[in-house]
Amino acid sequence: MKLLTPLLSTFLLFVVFPLTGQEIAVLKYNGGGDWYSNPTALPNLIRFCNENIGTAINEKPATVDAGSSNIFQYPFLHMTGHGNVVFSEEDAQNLRTYLLSGGFLHIDDNYGMEPYLRKELDKVFPNKKLEELSKDHPIFEQEYDFPEGLPKIHEHDRKRPQALGIFNENRLVLLFTFESDLGDGWEDPAVHNDPEEVRQKALRMGANIVSYAFGN
């Protein structure tokens, strides 16, 4: 697939985004990881946001390939999975242009993708590294307050939850939520049988991410 030039990509981003408004798409990637996991999670989060923070997002999110120009139609991309992630050089360049042009990518580790993801992010941003967000970052102080930072939703390896980001000119362009498993908390109640209190924490944190992404 022929890549868009950076100039054309930037033009599309800033022209198309106002036309599509607040929209979110699922990012499809190669490598065998289950990019399609937690199928009820994102629709539930979108519904929560529409009902509680005034968004008007399509409750049936689209799916876009990492290397496709279609990503420029969506100001917010969501990515998840359990296993391997592979970005081709074309994918990496396309994602880099998207993020530097104003797009936002939220990656939620559904357990097991972290070591693969870090290697692939080096392709997207060879000169940038994931940085941990401090507890006083604005993303934790949007519609809902999280004074302790990213909440723990599901326990896996007894590690603390971390919100890690990549910045460009002080703008958070990529958020990686690790050892939290927000998406499991967004899923239908019957999937994981989480207490409502836990689901509400996950949904409220998700709403903060959405609010921050669309406002910055």
mmCIF file of C-alpha atoms in Angstrom:
data_model
loop_
_atom_site.group_PDB
_atom_site.id
_atom_site.type_symbol
_atom_site.label_atom_id
_atom_site.label_comp_id
_atom_site.label_asym_id
_atom_site.label_seq_id
_atom_site.Cartn_x
_atom_site.Cartn_y
_atom_site.Cartn_z
ATOM 1 C CA MET A 1 0.000 0.000 0.000
ATOM 2 C CA LYS A 2 1.382 3.384 -0.972
ATOM 3 C CA LEU A 3 1.975 5.656 1.993
ATOM 4 C CA LEU A 4 0.649 9.171 2.138
ATOM 5 C CA THR A 5 3.269 11.894 2.141
ATOM 6 C CA PRO A 6 3.654 13.585 5.537
ATOM 7 C CA LEU A 7 2.268 16.841 4.121
ATOM 8 C CA LEU A 8 -0.824 15.175 2.659
ATOM 9 C CA SER A 9 -1.337 13.153 5.850
ATOM 10 C CA THR A 10 -1.249 16.294 7.960
ATOM 11 C CA PHE A 11 -3.695 17.992 5.610
ATOM 12 C CA LEU A 12 -6.101 15.065 5.801
ATOM 13 C CA LEU A 13 -5.846 14.892 9.582
ATOM 14 C CA PHE A 14 -6.829 18.491 10.151
ATOM 15 C CA VAL A 15 -9.421 18.629 7.381
ATOM 16 C CA VAL A 16 -11.120 15.278 8.004
ATOM 17 C CA PHE A 17 -11.141 15.299 11.815
ATOM 18 C CA PRO A 18 -13.505 18.280 12.102
ATOM 19 C CA LEU A 19 -15.851 16.602 9.614
ATOM 20 C CA THR A 20 -15.965 13.268 11.418
ATOM 21 C CA GLY A 21 -16.077 14.862 14.873
ATOM 22 C CA GLN A 22 -15.425 12.688 17.887
ATOM 23 C CA GLU A 23 -14.828 9.201 16.558
ATOM 24 C CA ILE A 24 -12.804 6.213 17.777
ATOM 25 C CA ALA A 25 -11.510 3.252 15.792
ATOM 26 C CA VAL A 26 -9.887 -0.054 16.756
ATOM 27 C CA LEU A 27 -6.353 -0.480 15.419
ATOM 28 C CA LYS A 28 -5.698 -3.765 13.617
ATOM 29 C CA TYR A 29 -2.091 -4.967 13.563
ATOM 30 C CA ASN A 30 -0.101 -7.963 12.343
ATOM 31 C CA GLY A 31 1.917 -10.519 14.295
ATOM 32 C CA GLY A 32 -0.776 -12.909 15.434
ATOM 33 C CA GLY A 33 -1.842 -11.004 18.530
ATOM 34 C CA ASP A 34 -5.576 -10.800 19.163
ATOM 35 C CA TRP A 35 -6.195 -7.170 18.224
ATOM 36 C CA TYR A 36 -9.927 -8.039 18.295
ATOM 37 C CA SER A 37 -10.036 -9.085 21.963
ATOM 38 C CA ASN A 38 -12.556 -7.618 24.441
ATOM 39 C CA PRO A 39 -15.212 -7.032 21.751
ATOM 40 C CA THR A 40 -17.746 -5.451 24.115
ATOM 41 C CA ALA A 41 -15.229 -3.186 25.844
ATOM 42 C CA LEU A 42 -14.934 -0.210 23.534
ATOM 43 C CA PRO A 43 -18.661 -0.001 22.668
ATOM 44 C CA ASN A 44 -19.445 -0.003 26.413
ATOM 45 C CA LEU A 45 -16.890 2.733 27.077
ATOM 46 C CA ILE A 46 -18.250 4.831 24.228
ATOM 47 C CA ARG A 47 -21.801 4.414 25.551
ATOM 48 C CA PHE A 48 -20.627 5.447 29.025
ATOM 49 C CA CYS A 49 -18.915 8.537 27.604
ATOM 50 C CA ASN A 50 -21.946 9.535 25.546
ATOM 51 C CA GLU A 51 -24.177 9.227 28.594
ATOM 52 C CA ASN A 52 -21.882 10.849 31.157
ATOM 53 C CA ILE A 53 -19.399 13.290 29.638
ATOM 54 C CA GLY A 54 -21.316 14.724 26.701
ATOM 55 C CA THR A 55 -19.643 13.001 23.772
ATOM 56 C CA ALA A 56 -21.509 11.843 20.672
ATOM 57 C CA ILE A 57 -19.298 8.994 19.480
ATOM 58 C CA ASN A 58 -20.524 6.246 17.170
ATOM 59 C CA GLU A 59 -21.155 3.232 19.431
ATOM 60 C CA LYS A 60 -20.013 0.853 16.691
ATOM 61 C CA PRO A 61 -16.319 1.703 16.303
ATOM 62 C CA ALA A 62 -14.656 1.054 12.966
ATOM 63 C CA THR A 63 -11.575 -1.128 12.504
ATOM 64 C CA VAL A 64 -8.556 0.328 10.692
ATOM 65 C CA ASP A 65 -5.257 -1.232 9.636
ATOM 66 C CA ALA A 66 -2.066 0.270 11.028
ATOM 67 C CA GLY A 67 -0.703 0.918 7.552
ATOM 68 C CA SER A 68 -3.886 2.339 6.049
ATOM 69 C CA SER A 69 -4.609 5.979 5.270
ATOM 70 C CA ASN A 70 -8.001 5.346 6.907
ATOM 71 C CA ILE A 71 -6.473 5.994 10.321
ATOM 72 C CA PHE A 72 -6.461 9.693 9.436
ATOM 73 C CA GLN A 73 -10.251 9.701 9.582
ATOM 74 C CA TYR A 74 -10.183 9.066 13.342
ATOM 75 C CA PRO A 75 -8.661 11.379 15.982
ATOM 76 C CA PHE A 76 -8.562 8.525 18.527
ATOM 77 C CA LEU A 77 -7.283 4.980 17.920
ATOM 78 C CA HIS A 78 -7.611 2.174 20.462
ATOM 79 C CA MET A 79 -5.367 -0.878 20.459
ATOM 80 C CA THR A 80 -5.377 -3.958 22.683
ATOM 81 C CA GLY A 81 -4.432 -7.628 22.763
ATOM 82 C CA HIS A 82 -2.617 -10.353 24.653
ATOM 83 C CA GLY A 83 0.306 -11.376 22.467
ATOM 84 C CA ASN A 84 2.586 -10.591 19.572
ATOM 85 C CA VAL A 85 2.562 -7.259 17.760
ATOM 86 C CA VAL A 86 4.351 -6.551 14.480
ATOM 87 C CA PHE A 87 4.496 -3.205 12.683
ATOM 88 C CA SER A 88 6.014 -3.183 9.220
ATOM 89 C CA GLU A 89 8.132 -0.168 8.300
ATOM 90 C CA GLU A 90 5.116 1.096 6.369
ATOM 91 C CA ASP A 91 2.887 0.689 9.434
ATOM 92 C CA ALA A 92 5.423 2.450 11.643
ATOM 93 C CA GLN A 93 5.813 5.414 9.296
ATOM 94 C CA ASN A 94 2.057 5.736 8.896
ATOM 95 C CA LEU A 95 1.473 5.681 12.657
ATOM 96 C CA ARG A 96 4.298 8.151 13.270
ATOM 97 C CA THR A 97 2.845 10.610 10.757
ATOM 98 C CA TYR A 98 -0.623 10.173 12.255
ATOM 99 C CA LEU A 99 0.543 10.813 15.805
ATOM 100 C CA LEU A 100 2.788 13.753 14.953
ATOM 101 C CA SER A 101 -0.050 15.313 12.963
ATOM 102 C CA GLY A 102 -2.491 15.413 15.881
ATOM 103 C CA GLY A 103 -3.793 11.863 16.286
ATOM 104 C CA PHE A 104 -3.929 9.946 19.583
ATOM 105 C CA LEU A 105 -3.331 6.236 20.249
ATOM 106 C CA HIS A 106 -4.398 4.447 23.424
ATOM 107 C CA ILE A 107 -2.883 0.987 23.879
ATOM 108 C CA ASP A 108 -4.344 -1.144 26.654
ATOM 109 C CA ASP A 109 -2.326 -4.259 27.475
ATOM 110 C CA ASN A 110 -4.821 -7.065 27.895
ATOM 111 C CA TYR A 111 -1.942 -9.040 29.413
ATOM 112 C CA GLY A 112 1.059 -10.329 27.523
ATOM 113 C CA MET A 113 1.616 -7.769 24.749
ATOM 114 C CA GLU A 114 4.067 -5.459 26.546
ATOM 115 C CA PRO A 115 7.443 -6.971 25.521
ATOM 116 C CA TYR A 116 6.401 -7.200 21.871
ATOM 117 C CA LEU A 117 4.881 -3.732 21.841
ATOM 118 C CA ARG A 118 7.977 -2.013 23.212
ATOM 119 C CA LYS A 119 10.075 -3.435 20.381
ATOM 120 C CA GLU A 120 7.600 -2.251 17.752
ATOM 121 C CA LEU A 121 7.247 1.220 19.253
ATOM 122 C CA ASP A 122 10.966 1.654 18.642
ATOM 123 C CA LYS A 123 10.111 1.471 14.930
ATOM 124 C CA VAL A 124 7.427 4.134 15.268
ATOM 125 C CA PHE A 125 9.574 6.487 17.356
ATOM 126 C CA PRO A 126 13.269 5.503 17.194
ATOM 127 C CA ASN A 127 14.239 8.563 19.240
ATOM 128 C CA LYS A 128 11.467 8.530 21.823
ATOM 129 C CA LYS A 129 10.826 6.245 24.785
ATOM 130 C CA LEU A 130 7.815 5.495 26.929
ATOM 131 C CA GLU A 131 7.721 7.711 30.017
ATOM 132 C CA GLU A 132 5.626 7.086 33.103
ATOM 133 C CA LEU A 133 2.953 9.701 33.708
ATOM 134 C CA SER A 134 2.992 11.302 37.132
ATOM 135 C CA LYS A 135 -0.075 11.065 39.358
ATOM 136 C CA ASP A 136 -0.764 14.760 38.803
ATOM 137 C CA HIS A 137 -0.927 14.481 35.021
ATOM 138 C CA PRO A 138 -4.135 16.121 33.712
ATOM 139 C CA ILE A 139 -5.403 12.801 32.330
ATOM 140 C CA PHE A 140 -6.136 11.769 35.931
ATOM 141 C CA GLU A 141 -8.040 15.009 36.625
ATOM 142 C CA GLN A 142 -10.610 15.230 33.850
ATOM 143 C CA GLU A 143 -14.281 14.537 34.626
ATOM 144 C CA TYR A 144 -13.193 12.027 37.278
ATOM 145 C CA ASP A 145 -10.371 12.325 39.795
ATOM 146 C CA PHE A 146 -7.800 9.572 40.219
ATOM 147 C CA PRO A 147 -5.375 11.005 42.792
ATOM 148 C CA GLU A 148 -3.387 7.762 42.862
ATOM 149 C CA GLY A 149 -3.071 7.589 39.079
ATOM 150 C CA LEU A 150 -4.059 4.632 36.923
ATOM 151 C CA PRO A 151 -6.386 2.221 38.770
ATOM 152 C CA LYS A 152 -5.795 -1.517 39.046
ATOM 153 C CA ILE A 153 -8.668 -3.420 37.421
ATOM 154 C CA HIS A 154 -7.412 -7.001 37.039
ATOM 155 C CA GLU A 155 -4.586 -8.706 38.909
ATOM 156 C CA HIS A 156 -2.095 -10.744 36.881
ATOM 157 C CA ASP A 157 1.491 -10.596 38.161
ATOM 158 C CA ARG A 158 1.113 -8.518 41.327
ATOM 159 C CA LYS A 159 2.690 -5.540 39.606
ATOM 160 C CA ARG A 160 1.524 -1.986 40.046
ATOM 161 C CA PRO A 161 -0.483 -0.383 37.228
ATOM 162 C CA GLN A 162 1.421 2.053 35.046
ATOM 163 C CA ALA A 163 0.325 4.751 32.619
ATOM 164 C CA LEU A 164 3.170 5.186 30.148
ATOM 165 C CA GLY A 165 3.263 7.754 27.386
ATOM 166 C CA ILE A 166 5.131 9.101 24.413
ATOM 167 C CA PHE A 167 5.188 12.876 24.032
ATOM 168 C CA ASN A 168 5.787 15.201 21.129
ATOM 169 C CA GLU A 169 6.366 18.859 21.954
ATOM 170 C CA ASN A 170 4.761 18.320 25.370
ATOM 171 C CA ARG A 171 1.645 16.740 23.838
ATOM 172 C CA LEU A 172 0.798 13.196 24.883
ATOM 173 C CA VAL A 173 0.382 11.404 21.563
ATOM 174 C CA LEU A 174 0.406 7.783 22.782
ATOM 175 C CA LEU A 175 -0.817 6.302 26.058
ATOM 176 C CA PHE A 176 0.061 2.743 27.079
ATOM 177 C CA THR A 177 -1.884 1.410 30.074
ATOM 178 C CA PHE A 178 0.002 -1.531 31.565
ATOM 179 C CA GLU A 179 -0.814 -3.942 34.423
ATOM 180 C CA SER A 180 -4.254 -2.359 34.776
ATOM 181 C CA ASP A 181 -6.399 -4.115 32.145
ATOM 182 C CA LEU A 182 -8.921 -1.317 31.726
ATOM 183 C CA GLY A 183 -10.565 -3.114 28.814
ATOM 184 C CA ASP A 184 -11.602 -6.050 30.976
ATOM 185 C CA GLY A 185 -13.399 -3.598 33.225
ATOM 186 C CA TRP A 186 -15.179 -2.058 30.244
ATOM 187 C CA GLU A 187 -16.563 -5.374 29.017
ATOM 188 C CA ASP A 188 -20.092 -6.605 29.675
ATOM 189 C CA PRO A 189 -20.542 -7.449 33.395
ATOM 190 C CA ALA A 190 -21.056 -11.164 32.706
ATOM 191 C CA VAL A 191 -17.697 -11.549 30.951
ATOM 192 C CA HIS A 192 -15.472 -11.163 34.020
ATOM 193 C CA ASN A 193 -18.026 -10.847 36.832
ATOM 194 C CA ASP A 194 -16.306 -7.723 38.119
ATOM 195 C CA PRO A 195 -18.000 -5.862 40.974
ATOM 196 C CA GLU A 196 -19.786 -2.733 39.782
ATOM 197 C CA GLU A 197 -17.342 -0.590 41.747
ATOM 198 C CA VAL A 198 -14.446 -2.006 39.718
ATOM 199 C CA ARG A 199 -16.271 -1.551 36.420
ATOM 200 C CA GLN A 200 -17.053 2.047 37.312
ATOM 201 C CA LYS A 201 -13.389 2.757 38.035
ATOM 202 C CA ALA A 202 -12.407 1.327 34.663
ATOM 203 C CA LEU A 203 -15.124 3.207 32.774
ATOM 204 C CA ARG A 204 -14.385 6.501 34.513
ATOM 205 C CA MET A 205 -10.671 6.206 33.793
ATOM 206 C CA GLY A 206 -11.521 5.387 30.188
ATOM 207 C CA ALA A 207 -13.753 8.451 30.029
ATOM 208 C CA ASN A 208 -10.870 10.576 31.288
ATOM 209 C CA ILE A 209 -8.660 9.223 28.496
ATOM 210 C CA VAL A 210 -11.309 10.018 25.894
ATOM 211 C CA SER A 211 -11.905 13.489 27.326
ATOM 212 C CA TYR A 212 -8.198 14.257 27.439
ATOM 213 C CA ALA A 213 -7.559 12.983 23.923
ATOM 214 C CA PHE A 214 -10.340 15.019 22.349
ATOM 215 C CA GLY A 215 -9.383 18.121 24.336
ATOM 216 C CA ASN A 216 -5.689 18.069 23.543
#
